mmCIF file of C-alpha atoms in Angstrom:
data_model
loop_
_atom_site.group_PDB
_atom_site.id
_atom_site.type_symbol
_atom_site.label_atom_id
_atom_site.label_comp_id
_atom_site.label_asym_id
_atom_site.label_seq_id
_atom_site.Cartn_x
_atom_site.Cartn_y
_atom_site.Cartn_z
ATOM 1 C CA MET A 1 0.000 0.000 0.000
ATOM 2 C CA SER A 2 1.190 3.514 -0.779
ATOM 3 C CA VAL A 3 0.749 6.593 1.376
ATOM 4 C CA PHE A 4 0.024 10.170 0.265
ATOM 5 C CA ILE A 5 1.467 12.850 2.563
ATOM 6 C CA VAL A 6 0.003 16.349 2.419
ATOM 7 C CA GLY A 7 1.889 19.212 4.042
ATOM 8 C CA GLY A 8 5.453 19.918 5.046
ATOM 9 C CA ASP A 9 8.178 21.291 2.832
ATOM 10 C CA ARG A 10 10.618 18.601 3.927
ATOM 11 C CA LEU A 11 9.732 15.176 5.232
ATOM 12 C CA GLY A 12 13.087 14.210 6.706
ATOM 13 C CA LYS A 13 13.149 10.504 7.581
ATOM 14 C CA ILE A 14 9.373 10.046 7.516
ATOM 15 C CA PRO A 15 9.363 8.317 4.082
ATOM 16 C CA HIS A 16 12.228 6.042 5.151
ATOM 17 C CA ASN A 17 10.353 5.041 8.302
ATOM 18 C CA LEU A 18 7.152 4.411 6.334
ATOM 19 C CA PHE A 19 9.054 2.143 3.929
ATOM 20 C CA ARG A 20 10.457 0.267 6.922
ATOM 21 C CA LEU A 21 6.897 -0.291 8.137
ATOM 22 C CA GLY A 22 5.938 -1.886 4.831
ATOM 23 C CA PHE A 23 4.516 0.933 2.714
ATOM 24 C CA ASP A 24 5.618 0.443 -0.884
ATOM 25 C CA GLY A 25 5.310 4.037 -2.060
ATOM 26 C CA VAL A 26 5.273 7.545 -0.608
ATOM 27 C CA TYR A 27 3.792 10.483 -2.498
ATOM 28 C CA HIS A 28 4.144 14.037 -1.218
ATOM 29 C CA PHE A 29 2.186 17.242 -1.817
ATOM 30 C CA ARG A 30 3.442 20.340 0.004
ATOM 31 C CA GLY A 31 0.051 21.989 0.417
ATOM 32 C CA ARG A 32 1.068 25.264 2.007
ATOM 33 C CA LYS A 33 -0.176 27.606 -0.705
ATOM 34 C CA ASN A 34 -3.834 27.779 -1.651
ATOM 35 C CA THR A 35 -2.792 28.338 -5.275
ATOM 36 C CA ALA A 36 -1.685 24.701 -5.327
ATOM 37 C CA ALA A 37 -5.241 23.521 -4.608
ATOM 38 C CA GLY A 38 -5.965 23.049 -8.310
ATOM 39 C CA LYS A 39 -3.092 20.570 -8.569
ATOM 40 C CA LEU A 40 -4.259 18.478 -5.621
ATOM 41 C CA ASN A 41 -5.037 14.899 -6.596
ATOM 42 C CA ILE A 42 -4.719 11.760 -4.473
ATOM 43 C CA PRO A 43 -2.755 9.148 -6.447
ATOM 44 C CA LYS A 44 -4.833 6.081 -7.317
ATOM 45 C CA GLU A 45 -2.188 3.857 -5.670
ATOM 46 C CA ALA A 46 -2.610 5.567 -2.288
ATOM 47 C CA GLY A 47 -4.384 3.564 0.395
ATOM 48 C CA LEU A 48 -3.779 6.110 3.149
ATOM 49 C CA VAL A 49 -3.508 9.890 3.403
ATOM 50 C CA ILE A 50 -1.445 11.583 6.108
ATOM 51 C CA VAL A 51 -2.110 15.311 6.585
ATOM 52 C CA LEU A 52 0.671 17.150 8.413
ATOM 53 C CA THR A 53 -1.505 19.630 10.272
ATOM 54 C CA ASP A 54 1.196 22.109 11.223
ATOM 55 C CA TYR A 55 2.303 22.550 7.602
ATOM 56 C CA VAL A 56 -0.870 22.677 5.507
ATOM 57 C CA SER A 57 -3.410 25.404 4.717
ATOM 58 C CA HIS A 58 -7.026 25.060 5.835
ATOM 59 C CA THR A 59 -8.220 25.143 2.229
ATOM 60 C CA ILE A 60 -5.961 22.255 1.239
ATOM 61 C CA ALA A 61 -6.930 20.263 4.356
ATOM 62 C CA THR A 62 -10.613 20.642 3.503
ATOM 63 C CA LEU A 63 -10.085 19.651 -0.132
ATOM 64 C CA ILE A 64 -8.057 16.573 0.772
ATOM 65 C CA LYS A 65 -10.666 15.510 3.324
ATOM 66 C CA GLU A 66 -13.433 15.727 0.703
ATOM 67 C CA GLU A 67 -11.448 13.916 -1.990
ATOM 68 C CA ALA A 68 -10.389 11.135 0.396
ATOM 69 C CA ARG A 69 -14.003 10.661 1.475
ATOM 70 C CA LYS A 70 -15.105 10.346 -2.166
ATOM 71 C CA LYS A 71 -12.397 7.729 -2.819
ATOM 72 C CA ASN A 72 -13.019 5.954 0.519
ATOM 73 C CA ILE A 73 -9.394 6.419 1.639
ATOM 74 C CA PRO A 74 -8.619 6.807 5.356
ATOM 75 C CA VAL A 75 -7.049 10.087 6.497
ATOM 76 C CA VAL A 76 -4.678 10.503 9.453
ATOM 77 C CA TYR A 77 -4.031 13.991 10.850
ATOM 78 C CA ALA A 78 -0.668 14.371 12.598
ATOM 79 C CA LYS A 79 2.134 16.779 13.359
ATOM 80 C CA ARG A 80 5.355 16.509 11.351
ATOM 81 C CA THR A 81 7.182 14.302 13.834
ATOM 82 C CA TRP A 82 7.679 10.587 13.416
ATOM 83 C CA GLY A 83 6.563 9.861 16.981
ATOM 84 C CA HIS A 84 3.242 11.644 16.454
ATOM 85 C CA ILE A 85 2.645 10.016 13.067
ATOM 86 C CA HIS A 86 3.491 6.631 14.571
ATOM 87 C CA ARG A 87 0.966 7.098 17.393
ATOM 88 C CA LYS A 88 -1.724 8.309 14.985
ATOM 89 C CA LEU A 89 -1.218 5.222 12.816
ATOM 90 C CA GLY A 90 -2.021 3.168 15.922
ATOM 91 C CA LEU A 91 1.128 1.063 15.811
ATOM 92 C CA ASN A 92 2.457 -0.632 18.911
ATOM 93 C CA GLN A 93 6.005 -0.560 20.246
ATOM 94 C CA VAL A 94 6.915 -3.997 18.835
ATOM 95 C CA VAL A 95 6.677 -2.642 15.287
ATOM 96 C CA THR A 96 9.136 0.169 16.007
ATOM 97 C CA GLU A 97 12.005 -1.890 17.368
ATOM 98 C CA ASN A 98 13.777 -1.798 14.008
ATOM 99 C CA VAL A 99 12.688 1.705 13.017
ATOM 100 C CA LYS A 100 15.055 4.498 13.940
ATOM 101 C CA LEU A 101 13.001 7.344 15.399
#
């Protein structure tokens, strides 16, 4: 399953950690500027959307929520830290033993 991340200019090690958890693709859309709203499209391969709440505009967040609902794709809202994303994904500590936080 692939993941679509909305928000954040840089993702740091987030994609690496998602690959380590078994995601096979990571797509990224910055989402800070409302002018980018017309370019917003969830990739058909995405099975999950992660919205980085501290780095996305309200307009983009609303649009992504509506599009994900139409495509029946779950949305996770998190801050741009791996620990917060990890908790929001609902993963337990056993999964993270091999993932460098």
